[in-house]
CSV table of C-alpha atoms in Angstrom, one decimal:
chain,number,residue,atom,x,y,z
A,1,UNK,CA,92.8,68.7,96.6
A,2,UNK,CA,90.4,71.0,94.7
A,3,UNK,CA,92.0,74.4,95.0
A,4,UNK,CA,89.1,76.1,93.3
A,5,UNK,CA,86.9,75.1,96.2
A,6,UNK,CA,89.6,75.7,98.8
A,7,UNK,CA,90.7,79.3,97.8
A,8,UNK,CA,88.6,82.3,97.0
A,9,UNK,CA,89.0,83.8,93.5
A,10,UNK,CA,91.1,86.8,92.7
A,11,UNK,CA,88.0,88.6,91.4
A,12,UNK,CA,86.3,88.2,94.8
A,13,UNK,CA,89.4,89.4,96.6
A,14,UNK,CA,89.6,92.6,94.4
A,15,UNK,CA,85.9,93.3,95.1
A,16,UNK,CA,86.5,92.9,98.8
A,17,UNK,CA,89.5,95.2,98.8
A,18,UNK,CA,87.4,97.8,97.0
A,19,UNK,CA,85.0,97.9,99.9
A,20,UNK,CA,85.4,99.2,103.5
A,21,UNK,CA,84.6,95.9,105.1
A,22,UNK,CA,87.4,93.7,106.7
A,23,UNK,CA,89.1,91.5,104.1
A,24,UNK,CA,89.4,87.8,104.7
A,25,UNK,CA,91.9,86.1,102.3
A,26,UNK,CA,92.0,82.6,103.8
A,27,UNK,CA,89.9,80.0,105.4
A,28,UNK,CA,91.2,77.4,107.9
A,29,UNK,CA,91.8,74.8,105.2
A,30,UNK,CA,93.8,77.1,103.0
A,31,UNK,CA,95.9,78.2,105.9
A,32,UNK,CA,96.9,74.6,106.7
A,33,UNK,CA,97.5,73.9,103.1
A,34,UNK,CA,99.8,76.9,102.5
A,35,UNK,CA,101.8,76.3,105.7
A,36,UNK,CA,102.3,72.7,104.8
A,37,UNK,CA,103.2,73.4,101.2
A,38,UNK,CA,105.8,76.2,101.7
A,39,UNK,CA,107.1,75.9,105.3
A,40,UNK,CA,110.1,73.8,104.3
A,41,UNK,CA,111.0,75.6,101.0
A,42,UNK,CA,114.5,77.0,100.7
A,43,UNK,CA,115.2,80.4,99.2
A,44,UNK,CA,118.4,81.7,97.6
A,45,UNK,CA,120.3,84.8,98.8
A,46,UNK,CA,119.7,86.3,95.3
A,47,UNK,CA,117.4,85.1,92.6
A,48,UNK,CA,114.9,86.4,90.0
A,49,UNK,CA,111.2,85.6,89.5
A,50,UNK,CA,110.3,82.7,87.2
A,51,UNK,CA,107.2,82.0,85.1
A,52,UNK,CA,107.1,78.6,87.0
A,53,UNK,CA,106.8,80.4,90.3
A,54,UNK,CA,104.1,82.7,89.0
A,55,UNK,CA,102.1,79.8,87.8
A,56,UNK,CA,102.5,78.1,91.2
A,57,UNK,CA,101.3,81.3,92.8
A,58,UNK,CA,98.4,81.7,90.4
A,59,UNK,CA,97.3,78.2,91.3
A,60,UNK,CA,97.8,78.3,95.1
A,61,UNK,CA,97.7,82.0,96.1
A,62,UNK,CA,95.1,83.6,93.7
A,63,UNK,CA,94.0,86.0,96.4
A,64,UNK,CA,97.2,88.0,95.9
A,65,UNK,CA,98.4,86.8,92.5
A,66,UNK,CA,96.4,88.4,89.8
A,67,UNK,CA,96.6,88.2,86.0
A,68,UNK,CA,97.1,91.9,85.1
A,69,UNK,CA,100.8,91.5,84.2
A,70,UNK,CA,102.2,93.5,87.1
A,71,UNK,CA,105.3,92.3,88.8
A,72,UNK,CA,103.7,92.6,92.2
A,73,UNK,CA,101.6,89.5,91.4
A,74,UNK,CA,104.7,87.3,91.5
A,75,UNK,CA,106.4,89.4,94.2
A,76,UNK,CA,103.6,89.4,96.8
A,77,UNK,CA,103.2,85.6,96.6
A,78,UNK,CA,107.0,84.9,96.6
A,79,UNK,CA,107.3,87.0,99.7
A,80,UNK,CA,104.6,85.0,101.5
A,81,UNK,CA,106.3,81.8,100.5
A,82,UNK,CA,109.7,83.1,101.6
A,83,UNK,CA,108.4,84.1,105.0
A,84,UNK,CA,106.7,80.7,105.4
A,85,UNK,CA,109.9,79.0,104.4
A,86,UNK,CA,112.1,80.9,106.8
A,87,UNK,CA,110.1,81.9,109.8
A,88,UNK,CA,107.3,80.1,111.7
A,89,UNK,CA,103.8,81.5,112.2
A,90,UNK,CA,103.8,83.7,115.3
A,91,UNK,CA,107.0,85.5,114.2
A,92,UNK,CA,107.0,89.3,114.4
A,93,UNK,CA,107.4,90.9,110.9
A,94,UNK,CA,107.9,94.4,109.7
A,95,UNK,CA,107.0,95.4,106.1
A,96,UNK,CA,108.8,98.5,104.8
A,97,UNK,CA,106.5,100.6,102.7
A,98,UNK,CA,103.5,98.3,102.6
A,99,UNK,CA,101.2,100.0,100.1
A,100,UNK,CA,98.1,97.9,99.6
A,101,UNK,CA,98.6,95.4,102.4
A,102,UNK,CA,97.7,92.2,100.6
A,103,UNK,CA,100.8,90.2,101.6
A,104,UNK,CA,100.7,91.6,105.1
A,105,UNK,CA,97.0,90.7,105.4
A,106,UNK,CA,97.6,87.2,104.3
A,107,UNK,CA,100.6,86.8,106.6
A,108,UNK,CA,98.6,88.1,109.5
A,109,UNK,CA,95.9,85.5,108.8
A,110,UNK,CA,98.6,82.8,108.7
A,111,UNK,CA,99.4,83.7,112.3
A,112,UNK,CA,102.2,86.2,111.9
A,113,UNK,CA,102.4,89.5,113.9
A,114,UNK,CA,102.7,92.0,111.1
A,115,UNK,CA,103.5,95.7,111.3
A,116,UNK,CA,103.6,97.9,108.2
A,117,UNK,CA,105.8,101.1,108.3
A,118,UNK,CA,104.5,103.4,105.5
A,119,UNK,CA,103.7,107.1,105.6
A,120,UNK,CA,100.8,106.6,103.1
A,121,UNK,CA,101.6,109.9,101.4
A,122,UNK,CA,101.3,108.7,97.8
A,123,UNK,CA,105.0,109.0,97.0
A,124,UNK,CA,106.0,107.1,93.9
A,125,UNK,CA,102.3,106.7,92.9
A,126,UNK,CA,101.8,104.7,96.1
A,127,UNK,CA,98.4,104.6,97.9
A,128,UNK,CA,97.1,107.1,100.4
A,129,UNK,CA,94.1,105.1,101.7
A,130,UNK,CA,95.4,104.7,105.2
A,131,UNK,CA,92.1,104.9,107.0
A,132,UNK,CA,90.5,102.4,104.7
A,133,UNK,CA,93.3,99.9,105.2
A,134,UNK,CA,92.8,100.1,109.0
A,135,UNK,CA,89.3,98.9,108.5
A,136,UNK,CA,90.0,96.4,105.8
A,137,UNK,CA,93.0,94.7,107.5
A,138,UNK,CA,92.3,94.9,111.2
A,139,UNK,CA,94.9,92.2,112.1
A,140,UNK,CA,97.7,94.2,110.6
A,141,UNK,CA,99.4,96.9,112.6
A,142,UNK,CA,100.3,100.2,111.0
A,143,UNK,CA,103.1,102.7,111.8
A,144,UNK,CA,102.5,105.8,109.7
A,145,UNK,CA,106.2,106.7,109.2
A,146,UNK,CA,109.2,106.3,106.9
A,147,UNK,CA,111.4,103.4,107.9
A,148,UNK,CA,114.9,104.2,109.2
A,149,UNK,CA,117.1,103.6,112.3
A,150,UNK,CA,115.2,106.3,114.2
A,151,UNK,CA,111.7,104.6,114.1
A,152,UNK,CA,110.1,105.6,117.3
A,153,UNK,CA,108.3,103.2,119.7
A,154,UNK,CA,110.2,100.1,118.8
A,155,UNK,CA,113.0,98.4,120.8
A,156,UNK,CA,116.2,97.1,119.2
A,157,UNK,CA,115.8,93.6,117.8
A,158,UNK,CA,112.0,93.8,117.8
A,159,UNK,CA,111.4,91.8,114.7
A,160,UNK,CA,112.1,88.3,113.4
A,161,UNK,CA,111.7,89.3,109.8
A,162,UNK,CA,111.8,92.6,107.9
A,163,UNK,CA,110.7,92.6,104.3
A,164,UNK,CA,109.7,94.8,101.4
A,165,UNK,CA,107.9,94.4,98.1
A,166,UNK,CA,108.8,96.8,95.2
A,167,UNK,CA,110.1,99.5,97.5
A,168,UNK,CA,113.9,99.6,97.7
A,169,UNK,CA,114.4,100.4,94.0
A,170,UNK,CA,112.5,103.7,94.7
A,171,UNK,CA,114.9,104.7,97.5
A,172,UNK,CA,117.7,107.0,96.4
A,173,UNK,CA,121.0,105.2,96.3
A,174,UNK,CA,122.5,107.4,99.0
A,175,UNK,CA,119.6,106.6,101.4
A,176,UNK,CA,119.8,102.8,101.3
A,177,UNK,CA,122.5,102.9,104.0
A,178,UNK,CA,119.9,104.5,106.4
A,179,UNK,CA,117.4,101.8,105.5
A,180,UNK,CA,119.9,99.1,106.3
A,181,UNK,CA,120.9,100.8,109.6
A,182,UNK,CA,117.3,100.4,110.5
A,183,UNK,CA,117.2,96.8,109.5
A,184,UNK,CA,120.4,96.1,111.5
A,185,UNK,CA,118.8,97.9,114.5
A,186,UNK,CA,115.4,96.3,114.5
A,187,UNK,CA,116.0,92.8,113.2
A,188,UNK,CA,117.0,90.2,115.7
A,189,UNK,CA,119.9,87.8,115.4
A,190,UNK,CA,119.1,85.0,112.9
A,191,UNK,CA,116.1,87.0,111.7
A,192,UNK,CA,115.5,87.3,108.0
A,193,UNK,CA,115.7,90.2,105.6
A,194,UNK,CA,113.5,89.5,102.6
A,195,UNK,CA,113.1,91.9,99.6
A,196,UNK,CA,111.7,92.0,96.0
A,197,UNK,CA,112.8,94.8,93.7
A,198,UNK,CA,111.6,95.9,90.2
A,199,UNK,CA,114.9,96.0,88.2
A,200,UNK,CA,115.0,97.5,84.7
A,201,UNK,CA,117.4,95.3,82.7
A,202,UNK,CA,117.0,96.9,79.3
A,203,UNK,CA,115.6,100.4,78.5
A,204,UNK,CA,115.5,103.7,80.3
A,205,UNK,CA,117.5,103.9,83.6
A,206,UNK,CA,118.7,100.2,83.3
A,207,UNK,CA,122.1,101.2,84.6
A,208,UNK,CA,120.7,103.1,87.6
A,209,UNK,CA,118.5,100.1,88.5
A,210,UNK,CA,121.4,97.7,88.3
A,211,UNK,CA,123.4,100.0,90.6
A,212,UNK,CA,120.5,99.8,93.1
A,213,UNK,CA,120.4,96.0,92.9
A,214,UNK,CA,124.1,95.8,93.5
A,215,UNK,CA,124.0,98.2,96.4
A,216,UNK,CA,121.0,96.3,98.0
A,217,UNK,CA,122.6,92.9,97.6
A,218,UNK,CA,125.9,94.1,99.1
A,219,UNK,CA,124.0,95.4,102.1
A,220,UNK,CA,122.2,92.1,102.3
A,221,UNK,CA,125.6,90.3,102.3
A,222,UNK,CA,126.8,92.5,105.0
A,223,UNK,CA,124.0,91.4,107.2
A,224,UNK,CA,125.5,87.9,106.9
A,225,UNK,CA,129.2,88.6,107.3
A,226,UNK,CA,129.5,92.1,108.7
A,227,UNK,CA,131.8,93.2,105.8
A,228,UNK,CA,131.5,92.1,102.2
A,229,UNK,CA,133.4,93.5,99.3
A,230,UNK,CA,131.3,95.4,96.8
A,231,UNK,CA,133.2,93.8,94.0
A,232,UNK,CA,132.3,90.3,95.1
A,233,UNK,CA,128.6,91.1,95.5
A,234,UNK,CA,128.7,92.9,92.1
A,235,UNK,CA,130.1,89.8,90.5
A,236,UNK,CA,127.2,87.7,91.9
A,237,UNK,CA,124.7,90.2,90.6
A,238,UNK,CA,126.3,90.4,87.2
A,239,UNK,CA,126.3,86.6,87.0
A,240,UNK,CA,122.5,86.5,87.8
A,241,UNK,CA,121.8,89.3,85.3
A,242,UNK,CA,123.7,87.4,82.6
A,243,UNK,CA,121.9,84.1,83.4
A,244,UNK,CA,118.3,85.6,83.3
A,245,UNK,CA,118.8,87.0,79.8
A,246,UNK,CA,119.1,83.5,78.4
A,247,UNK,CA,116.5,81.9,80.7
A,248,UNK,CA,113.2,81.1,79.0
A,249,UNK,CA,111.6,81.0,82.4
A,250,UNK,CA,112.4,84.6,83.4
A,251,UNK,CA,109.3,86.5,84.5
A,252,UNK,CA,109.2,89.9,82.9
A,253,UNK,CA,106.8,92.9,83.3
A,254,UNK,CA,104.2,92.4,80.5
A,255,UNK,CA,102.9,95.0,78.1
A,256,UNK,CA,99.7,95.1,80.1
A,257,UNK,CA,101.6,95.7,83.3
A,258,UNK,CA,103.6,98.4,81.6
A,259,UNK,CA,100.4,100.1,80.5
A,260,UNK,CA,99.2,100.0,84.1
A,261,UNK,CA,102.5,101.7,85.2
A,262,UNK,CA,102.2,104.3,82.4
A,263,UNK,CA,98.9,105.6,83.6
A,264,UNK,CA,98.1,108.9,81.8
A,265,UNK,CA,101.7,109.5,80.8
A,266,UNK,CA,102.1,109.6,77.0
A,267,UNK,CA,103.8,106.5,75.7
A,268,UNK,CA,106.6,108.7,74.1
A,269,UNK,CA,107.5,109.8,77.6
A,270,UNK,CA,107.3,106.4,79.2
A,271,UNK,CA,108.3,103.8,76.6
A,272,UNK,CA,108.4,100.1,77.3
A,273,UNK,CA,111.3,98.7,79.4
A,274,UNK,CA,112.3,95.1,80.1
A,275,UNK,CA,111.8,94.7,83.9
A,276,UNK,CA,112.4,91.7,86.1
A,277,UNK,CA,111.8,91.0,89.8
A,278,UNK,CA,115.0,90.5,91.8
A,279,UNK,CA,114.5,88.6,95.0
A,280,UNK,CA,116.9,88.4,98.0
A,281,UNK,CA,116.5,86.5,101.3
A,282,UNK,CA,119.2,86.4,103.9
A,283,UNK,CA,119.6,85.6,107.6
A,284,UNK,CA,121.0,88.3,109.9
A,285,UNK,CA,124.1,86.9,111.6
A,286,UNK,CA,124.4,89.7,114.2
A,287,UNK,CA,127.8,90.3,115.7
């Protein structure tokens, strides 16, 4: 199959997103291709992004996987694959802190019912273009709010899947319990909780990032078993962190991606850090 003919180029997608016109990411052939390719893929409870996965995404999901070195390029595409692999089209999804709704837009075109919960206030250098996104992604629903267990207007067990892309690592450690109370409230039994996190493994705030990863993974494991010892989930995280340091395939934030993150901050105030994408996908075995 000639993917260059099947899929629009990343450059065309970025040009479309810069306009106020509705964005179309997929045609009918590409929808069928992606569903067939990824709908039976299995995903680990905890893993990290690989160069192999990025190359697969660059080949098959170029609309949301760009070549600017940012971790979101591998994360957006992995999330779409994880949703396709765990939940059938037509499922109801909630994205926590959607930002630029590329993954949500693609999932909506693939037949999912997608709601983004994001205040669009620009926190953490996030976007504020709420009105533009309403026009650009008309098939995505938006709730302009922070996500927690008090989200108004939604019944318990409203969603088949709840996911986030590069969001949870920005949540204060003490507030992650509130996020997961919301996940427990709004996710149905056997639904899936799917998240990507930027994790600094070497450099400034590496220890704090690893603490966040361990907290999030413990909360993920509690969705499965109700109770899970922090020491046991910490051990799994430590094993993964040890493994990735010796894995040639580990996908790291590039120098170009770091420069994008740095923005106008002097390099001395924002030196390079070694950053990976941690990925977790679990089913909620509600008691």
